[in-house]
Coordinates of C-alpha atoms in Angstrom, one line a residue:
P1 CA -50.5 14.3 -31.8
R2 CA -48.0 17.1 -31.6
T3 CA -44.4 16.3 -31.9
T4 CA -42.2 17.7 -29.1
L5 CA -38.8 18.6 -30.4
L6 CA -36.1 18.0 -27.8
F7 CA -33.2 20.3 -28.1
L8 CA -30.1 18.8 -26.6
S9 CA -27.6 21.3 -25.5
P10 CA -23.9 20.5 -26.4
K11 CA -23.4 20.0 -22.7
D12 CA -25.7 16.9 -22.8
L13 CA -23.8 15.4 -25.7
Y14 CA -20.4 15.7 -24.1
T15 CA -19.1 14.4 -20.8
A16 CA -17.7 17.1 -18.5
P17 CA -14.1 17.5 -19.6
D18 CA -12.8 16.7 -16.1
S19 CA -14.1 13.1 -16.4
C20 CA -12.9 10.1 -18.5
K21 CA -16.4 8.7 -18.9
G22 CA -16.6 7.7 -22.6
R23 CA -13.3 9.4 -23.4
C24 CA -10.8 6.5 -22.9
E25 CA -7.9 6.7 -25.4
E26 CA -9.3 9.9 -26.8
P27 CA -6.5 11.7 -28.7
Y28 CA -4.7 14.4 -26.7
S29 CA -6.1 17.9 -27.1
K30 CA -4.6 20.8 -25.3
E31 CA -8.1 22.3 -24.8
D32 CA -9.0 19.5 -22.4
E33 CA -8.6 20.1 -18.7
C34 CA -7.4 16.6 -18.1
H35 CA -6.7 13.5 -20.3
C36 CA -7.7 9.9 -20.7
N37 CA -5.0 8.3 -22.9
A38 CA -2.2 6.0 -21.7
E39 CA 0.3 8.9 -21.9
C40 CA -1.5 10.9 -19.2
E41 CA 0.1 8.8 -16.4
R42 CA 3.5 9.8 -17.6
Y43 CA 2.6 13.5 -17.7
H44 CA 0.6 13.4 -14.5
N45 CA -2.4 15.0 -16.2
C46 CA -5.0 12.2 -16.1
C47 CA -8.6 13.0 -15.0
E48 CA -9.3 11.9 -11.5
D49 CA -11.6 9.0 -12.6
Y50 CA -9.1 7.7 -15.3
Y51 CA -8.5 4.5 -13.4
R52 CA -12.2 3.9 -12.8
H53 CA -13.2 4.3 -16.4
C54 CA -10.1 3.5 -18.5
R55 CA -8.2 1.0 -16.5
P56 CA -10.9 -1.4 -15.3
V57 CA -8.4 -4.2 -15.7
G58 CA -6.6 -3.1 -12.5
F59 CA -6.1 -5.1 -9.3
S60 CA -9.7 -6.0 -8.8
S61 CA -10.2 -7.7 -12.1
S62 CA -10.3 -11.5 -11.8
R63 CA -8.9 -11.9 -15.3
D64 CA -5.7 -10.1 -14.5
A65 CA -5.3 -11.1 -10.9
I66 CA -1.7 -12.3 -10.1
A67 CA -2.1 -15.8 -8.7
D68 CA 0.2 -17.4 -6.2
E69 CA 1.2 -19.8 -9.0
D70 CA 2.2 -16.8 -11.2
L71 CA 4.4 -15.4 -8.5
L72 CA 6.3 -18.7 -8.1
H73 CA 6.8 -18.9 -11.8
I74 CA 7.9 -15.3 -12.4
S75 CA 10.3 -15.3 -9.4
E76 CA 12.1 -18.4 -10.8
Q77 CA 12.4 -16.6 -14.1
L78 CA 13.9 -13.5 -12.5
Y79 CA 16.2 -15.7 -10.4
E80 CA 17.4 -17.4 -13.7
A81 CA 17.8 -14.0 -15.4
D82 CA 20.1 -12.4 -12.7
H83 CA 23.1 -12.5 -15.0
N84 CA 24.9 -9.8 -13.0
K85 CA 24.9 -11.6 -9.7
A86 CA 28.1 -12.5 -7.9
R87 CA 29.7 -15.8 -8.8
P88 CA 30.7 -18.2 -6.0
T89 CA 34.3 -16.9 -6.3
D90 CA 33.3 -13.2 -6.0
I91 CA 32.4 -13.2 -2.4
A92 CA 33.6 -14.9 0.8
I93 CA 31.5 -14.4 3.9
N94 CA 32.2 -15.3 7.5
P95 CA 28.8 -15.5 9.3
Q96 CA 30.4 -16.7 12.6
Y97 CA 27.9 -16.7 15.5
Q98 CA 24.2 -17.7 15.0
A99 CA 22.0 -15.9 17.5
S100 CA 18.9 -17.6 18.9
P101 CA 15.6 -15.6 18.7
D102 CA 16.0 -14.4 22.3
E103 CA 19.5 -13.1 21.6
T104 CA 18.8 -10.9 18.6
G105 CA 17.8 -7.9 20.8
D106 CA 20.7 -7.9 23.3
Q107 CA 23.1 -5.8 21.2
E108 CA 26.1 -8.1 21.9
D109 CA 28.9 -8.4 19.4
R110 CA 29.4 -12.2 19.3
S111 CA 31.4 -12.2 16.0
P112 CA 34.9 -10.7 16.3
Q113 CA 35.6 -10.8 12.5
P114 CA 33.9 -8.8 9.8
L115 CA 31.1 -10.5 7.9
Y116 CA 32.8 -10.0 4.5
K117 CA 36.2 -11.7 4.1
Y118 CA 36.4 -10.8 0.5
V119 CA 34.3 -9.2 -2.3
N120 CA 35.5 -8.9 -5.8
E121 CA 35.0 -5.2 -6.4
E122 CA 35.1 -5.6 -10.2
L123 CA 31.4 -6.4 -9.7
F124 CA 30.9 -2.7 -8.8
S125 CA 32.0 -1.5 -12.2
K126 CA 29.0 -3.3 -13.9
P127 CA 26.6 -0.5 -15.0
T128 CA 23.7 -1.5 -12.7
Y129 CA 26.0 -1.7 -9.7
A130 CA 27.9 1.5 -10.5
S131 CA 24.7 3.5 -11.0
F132 CA 23.2 2.0 -7.8
I133 CA 26.2 2.8 -5.6
K134 CA 26.1 6.5 -6.8
L135 CA 22.6 6.7 -5.2
L136 CA 23.7 5.6 -1.8
D137 CA 25.3 8.8 -0.7
N138 CA 22.3 11.0 -1.7
Y139 CA 20.5 10.7 1.7
Q140 CA 20.4 12.1 5.2
R141 CA 19.9 9.0 7.3
V142 CA 18.1 10.7 10.2
T143 CA 14.4 10.8 9.7
G144 CA 12.9 14.3 10.2
R145 CA 15.6 16.0 8.1
E146 CA 14.4 17.3 4.8
E147 CA 16.0 15.6 1.8
D148 CA 17.6 18.2 -0.5
V149 CA 17.4 16.6 -3.9
T150 CA 19.8 18.1 -6.4
A151 CA 19.5 18.0 -10.2
E152 CA 22.5 15.6 -10.2
E153 CA 20.7 13.3 -7.8
L154 CA 17.7 13.2 -10.1
R155 CA 19.9 12.4 -13.0
E156 CA 21.4 9.6 -11.0
Q157 CA 17.9 8.2 -10.3
D158 CA 17.1 8.3 -14.1
N159 CA 20.4 6.7 -14.9
F160 CA 19.9 3.8 -12.5
L161 CA 16.4 3.2 -13.9
K162 CA 17.8 3.3 -17.4
E163 CA 20.6 0.8 -16.6
V164 CA 18.3 -1.7 -14.8
M165 CA 15.8 -1.5 -17.6
K166 CA 18.4 -2.7 -20.0
T167 CA 18.7 -6.0 -18.1
E168 CA 16.9 -9.2 -19.1
L169 CA 15.6 -9.4 -15.6
M170 CA 13.7 -6.1 -15.6
K171 CA 12.5 -6.7 -19.1
K172 CA 11.0 -10.0 -18.0
L173 CA 9.4 -8.3 -15.0
F174 CA 7.9 -5.6 -17.3
A175 CA 6.6 -8.2 -19.7
F176 CA 4.9 -10.0 -16.9
L177 CA 3.2 -6.9 -15.5
H178 CA 2.3 -5.7 -19.0
K179 CA 0.6 -9.1 -19.6
K180 CA -1.3 -8.6 -16.3
N181 CA -2.5 -5.2 -17.5
R182 CA -0.7 -3.2 -14.8
Y183 CA 1.3 -1.1 -17.3
G184 CA 0.6 -0.1 -20.9
S185 CA 4.1 0.7 -21.9
E186 CA 7.7 0.5 -20.7
Q187 CA 7.7 4.3 -20.3
E188 CA 4.7 4.2 -18.1
F189 CA 6.4 1.4 -16.0
V190 CA 9.6 3.4 -15.6
A191 CA 7.7 6.6 -14.7
D192 CA 5.9 4.7 -12.0
L193 CA 9.0 3.0 -10.7
K194 CA 10.5 6.5 -10.3
E195 CA 7.6 7.7 -8.2
M196 CA 7.1 4.5 -6.2
W197 CA 10.7 4.2 -5.2
F198 CA 12.2 7.7 -5.2
G199 CA 9.1 9.9 -4.5
L200 CA 9.6 11.6 -1.2
Y201 CA 7.3 11.5 1.8
S202 CA 7.5 12.4 5.5
R203 CA 8.4 9.9 8.2
G204 CA 8.7 12.8 10.6
D205 CA 6.6 16.0 11.0
G206 CA 5.9 16.9 7.5
E207 CA 9.5 17.2 6.2
Q208 CA 10.1 15.4 2.8
D209 CA 12.6 13.2 4.5
S210 CA 12.2 9.7 3.2
S211 CA 11.7 7.4 0.2
G212 CA 11.3 3.7 -0.3
F213 CA 14.7 3.5 -2.0
E214 CA 16.5 5.4 0.9
H215 CA 14.8 3.3 3.6
I216 CA 15.4 -0.1 2.0
F217 CA 18.8 0.2 0.3
S218 CA 20.6 3.0 2.1
G219 CA 19.1 2.7 5.6
E220 CA 17.7 5.3 8.0
V221 CA 18.0 6.1 11.7
K222 CA 14.7 6.6 13.5
K223 CA 14.2 7.0 17.3
G224 CA 17.8 5.8 17.9
K225 CA 17.4 2.6 15.9
V226 CA 18.4 1.5 12.4
S227 CA 15.4 1.4 10.2
G228 CA 15.4 -0.4 6.8
F229 CA 19.0 -1.0 5.5
H230 CA 18.5 -4.4 3.7
N231 CA 21.3 -4.2 1.1
W232 CA 24.5 -6.2 1.0
I233 CA 26.5 -3.8 -1.1
R234 CA 25.7 -0.9 1.3
F235 CA 26.7 -3.2 4.2
Y236 CA 29.9 -4.3 2.6
L237 CA 31.0 -0.7 1.7
L238 CA 30.3 0.6 5.2
E239 CA 31.9 -2.4 6.9
K240 CA 35.0 -1.8 4.9
Q241 CA 35.1 1.8 6.2
G242 CA 34.7 0.6 9.8
I243 CA 31.3 2.3 10.1
V244 CA 29.3 -1.0 10.3
N245 CA 30.1 -3.6 12.9
Y246 CA 28.6 -7.1 12.3
F247 CA 27.4 -8.8 15.5
S248 CA 25.7 -12.1 14.5
H249 CA 23.2 -13.7 12.2
N250 CA 19.9 -15.4 13.1
F251 CA 19.1 -16.9 9.7
N252 CA 21.2 -18.4 6.9
G253 CA 19.2 -19.4 3.8
P254 CA 19.3 -22.8 2.2
W255 CA 21.1 -21.5 -1.0
D256 CA 24.6 -22.7 -1.6
T257 CA 25.2 -20.1 -4.2
Y258 CA 24.3 -16.5 -4.7
P259 CA 21.9 -14.8 -4.1
D260 CA 21.9 -16.2 -0.6
V261 CA 19.8 -14.7 2.3
L262 CA 21.0 -13.8 5.8
G263 CA 19.2 -12.3 8.8
L264 CA 21.8 -10.0 10.5
Q265 CA 22.4 -8.2 13.8
F266 CA 24.7 -5.2 13.4
N267 CA 25.7 -1.8 14.7
W268 CA 25.8 1.2 12.3
D269 CA 27.8 4.0 13.7
G270 CA 26.3 3.6 17.2
F271 CA 22.8 2.6 16.1
Y272 CA 21.6 -1.0 16.4
K273 CA 19.7 -3.2 13.9
E274 CA 18.1 -6.2 15.6
V275 CA 17.2 -8.2 12.4
G276 CA 18.2 -6.8 9.0
S277 CA 17.5 -9.4 6.4
A278 CA 19.3 -9.2 3.2
F279 CA 20.0 -10.9 -0.1
I280 CA 23.8 -11.5 -0.4
G281 CA 25.5 -11.4 -3.7
C282 CA 22.5 -10.6 -5.9
S283 CA 22.6 -7.7 -8.4
P284 CA 20.8 -4.4 -7.6
E285 CA 18.2 -5.1 -10.3
F286 CA 17.3 -8.5 -8.7
E287 CA 16.4 -6.9 -5.4
F288 CA 14.8 -3.9 -7.0
G289 CA 12.8 -6.2 -9.3
L290 CA 11.6 -8.7 -6.7
Y291 CA 10.6 -6.0 -4.2
T292 CA 8.7 -4.1 -7.0
L293 CA 6.9 -7.4 -8.1
C294 CA 5.8 -8.1 -4.5
F295 CA 4.8 -4.5 -3.8
I296 CA 2.5 -4.5 -6.9
A297 CA 1.2 -8.0 -6.5
R298 CA 0.9 -8.3 -2.7
P299 CA 1.2 -4.9 -1.0
G300 CA 1.2 -5.2 2.8
R301 CA 1.1 -9.0 2.7
A302 CA 3.6 -11.8 2.6
C303 CA 4.5 -12.5 -1.0
H304 CA 5.5 -16.1 -1.6
L305 CA 8.2 -16.7 -4.2
S306 CA 10.5 -19.5 -5.3
L307 CA 14.2 -19.1 -6.0
G308 CA 16.2 -22.0 -7.3
G309 CA 13.6 -24.4 -6.0
Y310 CA 13.5 -23.0 -2.5
S311 CA 10.7 -21.0 -1.1
L312 CA 11.1 -17.5 0.2
S313 CA 8.8 -14.7 1.2
I314 CA 9.0 -11.0 1.0
Q315 CA 7.0 -8.6 3.1
T316 CA 6.2 -5.1 1.7
Y317 CA 4.4 -2.2 3.2
A318 CA 2.8 0.8 1.4
W319 CA 3.2 4.3 2.8
T320 CA -0.3 5.1 3.8
K321 CA -0.1 8.8 4.8
S322 CA 0.4 10.3 1.3
T323 CA 0.0 9.2 -2.3
Y324 CA 1.0 10.2 -5.8
G325 CA -0.8 10.2 -9.2
N326 CA -4.3 8.9 -8.8
G327 CA -4.0 7.6 -5.3
K328 CA -1.1 5.4 -5.9
K329 CA 1.1 4.4 -2.9
Y330 CA 4.8 4.8 -2.3
I331 CA 6.8 1.9 -1.0
A332 CA 7.4 2.2 2.7
T333 CA 9.5 -0.9 3.1
A334 CA 10.3 -4.3 1.6
Y335 CA 12.4 -7.1 3.0
V336 CA 12.9 -10.8 3.0
I337 CA 11.0 -12.5 5.9
S338 CA 13.6 -14.6 7.7
P339 CA 11.9 -17.5 9.5

């Protein structure tokens, strides 16, 4: 019988350079159109199918699923690691009137005194607090107004991320997510935090007017109402300036130390917030870390945690109208669910 010689063209031996099939962890070559090693996420030059071929250990994998039990365990670890939180003597609050569920919407000021009687402002000189506070004035609060991000503001974002990553709390969170194969390196984690939290998207008509960080920590005004605004430091600073008026609370958590949790009614410069839940007295990295954990582990669902032996749930939502990287989602919001 005659032997047929099969000539394979080079094309048959090599996967198309715009795919990661068979190319995972292949060393970087500038000739390649797109890349398949762990660094490609940081440089935003991965092939479109990088996650499918090279990160099979993503959310779907049973081996790396984050179980409810894991969440209870890691949240207690993060609670323990919050070394920058307020001590009991650092804050005195005066919650006054507790509103019933049918009173939260009626916009009545039932608490004549401010919420904060005293805050030890030395807390704000700690590096994570100082770098956090610098970020708060970077935003236009009205949705529909394009955010103009300056080089200095980008530096402030990097500086905040650098400071929080020095803390034991964020190192513990990274170690947990690394073990669960969500991130290959701390660099990759930080690059993703920057996009997830600070990446801009449009809550209006196409203007890049919002980000998860702005919404949750700084607060926005949408359709005449306060939207987001779940941060105690921001609240305290604005209340001190007379810009925020505390009306009442509808929930006071079981903690007798900090971080505590309150559900608040308040007026921000003429705009009303019906229920703004917030941790009181925690460090910026604590909130940032817990919200990140829940957004990664339980996006769009209640995320059940344990803090100091008490149960607590956080609700997060992903922004669904635009993505970054390979279809990754920005944070739309995150907040404590007050019962």
